XYZ file of C-alpha atoms in Angstrom:
406
model
C 19.583 48.579 68.309
C 18.449 51.580 70.399
C 14.767 51.754 71.308
C 12.968 54.797 72.728
C 10.394 54.590 75.527
C 8.575 57.067 77.710
C 8.784 54.724 80.715
C 11.027 51.741 81.401
C 9.980 49.647 84.389
C 12.835 47.494 85.647
C 11.242 44.498 87.355
C 8.195 42.586 86.151
C 7.128 41.216 89.516
C 3.846 42.140 91.152
C 4.624 45.838 91.657
C 6.390 46.467 88.347
C 3.741 44.640 86.343
C 0.990 46.533 88.204
C 2.605 49.877 87.311
C 2.722 48.868 83.648
C -0.905 47.690 83.766
C -1.885 51.045 85.265
C -0.232 52.734 82.268
C -1.709 50.237 79.798
C -3.897 51.883 77.191
C -2.407 55.333 77.817
C -0.479 57.475 75.347
C 2.800 56.513 77.016
C 5.149 53.985 75.433
C 6.181 51.555 78.172
C 8.721 48.749 78.484
C 8.939 46.199 81.285
C 12.226 44.347 81.799
C 12.089 41.143 83.843
C 15.010 38.758 84.290
C 13.027 35.585 84.946
C 9.723 34.397 83.528
C 7.410 32.802 86.102
C 6.527 29.153 85.664
C 3.105 28.661 84.020
C 0.289 27.788 86.413
C -1.506 24.444 86.547
C -4.261 23.668 89.094
C -2.649 20.380 90.105
C 0.615 22.073 91.104
C 1.566 22.332 94.752
C 1.203 25.796 96.264
C 4.279 28.019 96.180
C 6.099 28.914 99.385
C 5.890 32.613 98.582
C 2.385 33.846 99.309
C 0.906 37.210 100.264
C -2.145 38.386 102.155
C -3.731 40.775 99.661
C -5.917 43.482 101.172
C -9.257 44.751 99.900
C -7.431 47.805 98.505
C -5.056 45.515 96.604
C -7.985 43.597 95.155
C -9.565 46.893 94.019
C -6.309 47.882 92.325
C -6.104 44.549 90.532
C -9.772 44.822 89.535
C -9.298 48.382 88.265
C -6.405 47.383 86.003
C -8.145 44.222 84.805
C -5.964 41.593 86.512
C -8.148 40.281 89.350
C -10.048 37.870 87.083
C -6.701 36.232 86.308
C -6.150 35.608 90.019
C -9.637 34.181 90.519
C -9.234 31.937 87.460
C -6.126 30.388 88.994
C -6.113 30.013 92.786
C -6.746 32.138 95.865
C -8.079 31.738 99.386
C -10.331 34.422 100.911
C -10.333 34.805 104.696
C -12.930 36.614 106.769
C -11.459 36.300 110.270
C -8.120 37.184 111.828
C -7.158 36.173 115.363
C -4.281 37.717 117.364
C -3.395 36.474 120.850
C -0.828 35.567 123.447
C -1.061 34.302 127.027
C -4.036 36.400 128.182
C -5.097 38.949 125.568
C -7.069 37.549 122.644
C -8.738 39.423 119.776
C -10.597 38.148 116.737
C -11.410 40.429 113.821
C -14.407 39.430 111.694
C -15.231 41.039 108.349
C -18.925 40.676 109.139
C -18.542 43.326 111.833
C -17.967 45.939 109.131
C -20.277 44.302 106.585
C -17.585 43.005 104.258
C -17.579 39.422 102.951
C -13.790 39.077 103.477
C -10.864 40.720 105.226
C -8.435 39.728 102.489
C -7.055 36.954 100.307
C -4.064 34.639 100.560
C -2.584 34.426 97.068
C 0.631 32.925 95.768
C 2.941 35.668 94.503
C 3.395 33.812 91.210
C -0.373 33.693 90.665
C -0.659 37.470 91.096
C 2.337 38.048 88.817
C 0.952 35.746 86.115
C -2.432 37.488 86.213
C -0.729 40.868 85.764
C 1.544 39.685 82.945
C -1.449 38.113 81.221
C -3.238 41.459 81.383
C -0.182 43.296 80.006
C -0.469 41.273 76.809
C -3.683 43.197 76.050
C -1.942 46.581 75.774
C -0.356 47.709 72.499
C 1.629 50.477 74.242
C 3.428 48.061 76.622
C 6.368 45.838 75.633
C 7.386 43.067 78.036
C 11.019 41.960 77.675
C 11.222 38.645 79.550
C 13.410 36.845 80.322
C 15.933 39.587 79.768
C 19.039 40.481 81.761
C 20.462 43.972 82.180
C 24.153 44.568 81.508
C 24.384 48.271 82.437
C 22.209 51.132 83.621
C 23.511 54.558 82.541
C 21.972 57.661 84.130
C 23.067 61.204 83.288
C 20.935 63.096 85.799
C 18.092 63.642 83.349
C 17.335 60.404 81.496
C 18.541 56.820 81.466
C 19.843 54.193 79.071
C 19.515 50.494 79.832
C 21.907 48.162 78.061
C 20.758 44.538 77.834
C 23.011 41.500 77.674
C 21.758 40.703 74.154
C 23.230 44.003 72.924
C 20.007 46.020 72.746
C 19.905 49.490 74.287
C 16.741 51.112 75.624
C 16.388 54.828 76.271
C 13.849 56.127 78.783
C 12.485 59.519 79.739
C 11.538 57.918 83.052
C 13.194 54.918 84.679
C 11.114 53.104 87.313
C 12.835 50.863 89.853
C 10.626 47.912 90.754
C 13.535 45.488 91.035
C 13.419 44.642 94.732
C 15.282 45.432 97.911
C 18.723 45.140 96.294
C 17.632 47.381 93.424
C 20.284 47.853 90.729
C 18.415 50.896 89.486
C 18.427 52.578 92.892
C 22.154 51.987 93.219
C 22.896 53.143 89.666
C 21.118 56.479 90.113
C 22.549 57.117 93.583
C 19.446 57.051 95.786
C 20.436 56.015 99.317
C 18.616 53.935 101.913
C 18.394 53.689 105.677
C 18.274 50.057 106.816
C 18.791 47.633 109.657
C 18.309 43.940 110.342
C 16.035 42.570 113.036
C 17.589 39.827 115.122
C 15.097 37.288 113.818
C 14.526 35.093 110.795
C 11.243 33.647 109.554
C 10.832 29.954 108.788
C 8.101 29.389 106.182
C 6.440 25.986 105.958
C 3.966 24.728 103.374
C 1.904 22.019 105.071
C -1.080 19.758 104.562
C -3.446 19.747 107.524
C -6.326 17.585 108.670
C -8.741 20.521 108.326
C -10.524 21.468 105.086
C -10.032 24.963 103.678
C -10.209 27.527 106.482
C -11.396 31.141 106.484
C -9.232 32.381 109.347
C -5.658 33.594 109.586
C -4.052 33.824 113.002
C -0.966 35.000 114.795
C 0.137 33.923 118.264
C 2.903 35.681 120.197
C 5.306 33.661 122.316
C 8.620 34.769 123.936
C 10.718 33.473 121.014
C 8.646 35.357 118.400
C 5.317 35.187 116.512
C 3.774 32.069 115.017
C 1.403 32.610 112.107
C -1.101 30.564 110.112
C -2.226 31.527 106.604
C -4.938 29.385 104.973
C -4.503 28.121 101.438
C -6.985 26.286 99.239
C -8.059 22.785 100.199
C -6.324 21.162 103.160
C -3.174 23.239 102.746
C -1.732 26.116 104.743
C 1.341 28.297 105.048
C 2.963 28.582 108.480
C 5.427 31.295 109.483
C 7.612 30.687 112.519
C 9.704 33.639 113.701
C 12.783 32.749 115.735
C 16.452 33.567 116.244
C 18.642 33.093 113.133
C 20.461 30.123 114.723
C 17.237 28.385 115.687
C 15.709 28.893 112.234
C 18.826 27.393 110.657
C 18.591 24.414 113.030
C 14.914 23.847 112.322
C 15.364 24.218 108.576
C 18.114 21.562 108.564
C 15.923 18.937 110.277
C 14.363 16.027 108.370
C 10.685 16.724 107.750
C 9.493 14.113 110.259
C 11.625 15.646 113.032
C 10.527 19.171 112.043
C 6.912 18.039 112.194
C 7.429 16.939 115.789
C 8.881 20.366 116.602
C 5.804 21.984 115.060
C 3.441 19.862 117.131
C 5.319 20.777 120.312
C 5.551 24.525 119.607
C 2.369 25.523 117.765
C -1.102 25.861 119.372
C -3.741 23.130 119.255
C -5.931 25.173 116.904
C -3.427 24.374 114.143
C -4.874 20.870 114.082
C -3.089 17.765 112.876
C -0.269 18.264 110.381
C -0.465 15.416 107.877
C 2.803 16.331 106.178
C 5.285 19.095 105.498
C 5.576 19.708 101.764
C 8.237 22.439 101.570
C 10.313 24.732 103.814
C 12.080 28.060 103.289
C 13.386 30.957 105.363
C 14.303 34.629 105.126
C 15.838 37.275 107.412
C 13.748 40.168 108.752
C 14.972 43.532 107.510
C 13.721 47.110 107.474
C 14.849 49.423 104.694
C 13.600 52.776 103.459
C 14.870 54.923 100.602
C 15.834 58.430 101.666
C 14.107 59.705 98.532
C 11.664 57.963 96.205
C 12.315 60.181 93.185
C 14.804 62.313 91.329
C 14.816 63.725 87.808
C 13.794 60.902 85.473
C 13.679 58.226 88.208
C 11.045 56.764 90.570
C 11.286 53.926 93.098
C 8.387 51.622 93.967
C 7.761 48.521 96.075
C 10.725 46.873 97.777
C 13.124 49.109 95.853
C 11.697 51.958 97.951
C 10.896 50.171 101.208
C 11.163 46.842 102.974
C 8.871 46.371 105.944
C 8.596 43.885 108.797
C 6.324 41.139 107.376
C 4.453 40.763 110.681
C 1.092 41.980 109.336
C 1.696 41.025 105.701
C 1.565 44.605 104.422
C 4.675 44.614 102.196
C 2.962 43.680 98.932
C -0.072 45.805 99.748
C 1.880 49.032 100.191
C 3.872 48.126 97.074
C 0.655 47.851 95.039
C -0.481 51.192 96.484
C 2.831 52.625 95.219
C 2.047 51.192 91.788
C -1.441 52.692 91.761
C -0.207 56.109 92.908
C 2.663 56.265 90.395
C 0.425 55.242 87.498
C -2.094 57.913 88.509
C 0.548 60.654 88.695
C 2.085 59.724 85.339
C -1.248 59.432 83.522
C -2.443 62.762 84.955
C 0.816 64.478 83.951
C 0.719 63.056 80.424
C -2.918 64.071 80.036
C -2.065 67.622 81.150
C 0.861 67.816 78.729
C 3.475 67.889 81.499
C 6.853 66.160 81.430
C 6.411 62.810 83.221
C 10.141 62.743 84.038
C 10.157 66.161 85.724
C 11.047 65.812 89.383
C 8.287 68.262 90.362
C 5.756 65.870 88.780
C 7.331 62.848 90.468
C 7.318 64.547 93.874
C 3.536 64.326 93.845
C 3.946 60.540 93.833
C 6.516 60.732 96.636
C 4.184 62.963 98.675
C 1.350 60.464 98.211
C 3.336 57.433 99.289
C 6.452 58.103 101.394
C 4.675 59.417 104.486
C 2.011 56.694 104.295
C 4.657 53.974 103.959
C 6.743 55.397 106.804
C 3.656 55.447 109.000
C 2.935 51.784 108.256
C 6.585 50.838 108.840
C 6.619 52.649 112.193
C 3.380 51.001 113.337
C 4.792 47.586 112.437
C 8.028 48.345 114.309
C 6.186 49.441 117.447
C 3.970 46.371 117.257
C 6.969 44.088 116.693
C 9.055 45.605 119.491
C 6.113 45.560 121.907
C 5.488 41.846 121.351
C 9.112 40.759 121.031
C 10.078 40.908 124.682
C 8.988 39.274 127.915
C 9.232 42.323 130.207
C 6.313 41.923 132.590
C 4.900 45.512 132.557
C 4.962 45.602 128.748
C 3.493 42.107 128.557
C 0.682 43.173 130.889
C -0.046 46.296 128.829
C -0.183 44.425 125.519
C -2.451 41.720 126.927
C -4.768 44.397 128.287
C -4.653 46.063 124.853
C -5.642 42.868 123.059
C -8.426 42.301 125.550
C -9.731 45.851 125.148
C -9.593 45.564 121.360
C -11.837 42.506 121.596
C -14.358 44.307 123.805
C -14.304 47.735 122.112
C -16.030 47.356 118.765
C -15.023 50.805 117.347
C -11.327 50.055 117.973
C -11.603 46.628 116.368
C -13.392 48.065 113.328
C -10.784 50.796 112.868
C -7.920 48.272 113.004
C -9.701 46.096 110.433
C -10.264 48.982 108.035
C -6.615 50.024 108.286
C -5.412 46.476 107.594
C -7.808 46.178 104.660
C -6.459 49.364 103.082
C -9.725 51.240 103.487
C -8.276 54.248 105.327
C -5.605 56.832 104.642
C -4.678 58.622 101.429
C -5.691 56.135 98.753
C -4.931 56.476 95.024
C -7.804 56.280 92.542
C -7.217 52.654 91.539
C -7.407 51.553 95.200
C -10.788 53.273 95.435
C -12.003 51.390 92.364
C -11.823 54.480 90.126
C -10.383 54.466 86.608
C -7.563 56.690 85.380
C -7.938 59.371 82.707
C -5.983 57.424 80.084
C -6.655 59.585 77.023
């Protein structure tokens, strides 16, 4: 019952499936283990609550590995403007200012995952085990064995953790994390509005926390309402008609008329960062390596950059005849991603802390900053490029370049 693989990716979500797609067609034998198969997509289905704002870099990665067409064939909403404001400062970012047709795309997580899994079916060197539960993960300091609940045992030269913030792989191999909770939760609402499909996403800052609007296809939108844990629990427990009244009272007029609330969810805000991304025969990626404040929607984007970087490192090592499980090989991946991720996490923390208090001098400074950003075109363009994933140390796939697979 034992099967041998070069790489076992635990987690077939967006990041894990993207890693496997990046290795698709290579000389490496790859397995992907995913506990739960996503529901098939149908155009008439309601939008999912879980959506992401994919950057231009993320789109390039998905294009490079052949999965973007699967997103486009299902459902996505491009946006070309992003507005950020509070009481005085007000800035709008427009993709036209840097000669891009869009700033990014709002896509349901399930749609992205389905497009990636669909692409994986094209690769003879990749086996997808789904749905499949793991019984045990055994790691001896060099290689790993994964025992499944159906009795099968898989042996890997390299074990990749793409199994989320509570990663079983990370815990099994003894890689520690530094983490803390923010004193806020996010209420997520899927709503139908009076407006047709919009091309703008916005975020307003109020003393209780940010309020965000993400456009979906048609008349639909996703709203994110940050508040104290107690208040989010209270709001979530309300009947939809009462919650709709709360929305009307709290959100800005530019939201327009809410025709109905379709679904509601919530999640706590948490920061978490692995102290190391790699060790002999092990690599962490996505939420298994880092969890970031969702304020600017960068969590999935930096996870897909992890996927692109890890695939590049492994393909290059295999092509050069090096051991893909060697920690010196894997440290190249860590060097590419850990500092970049920490930088993004720190920027988000500073931004969050700066806008999450009502201290008058700080409030004055941030309003002046937003006003200056609106008036200073070079600053606005630089912020846009950073958010779009067009700056920094980018892996090949994020630049639209192919990997040396053979």
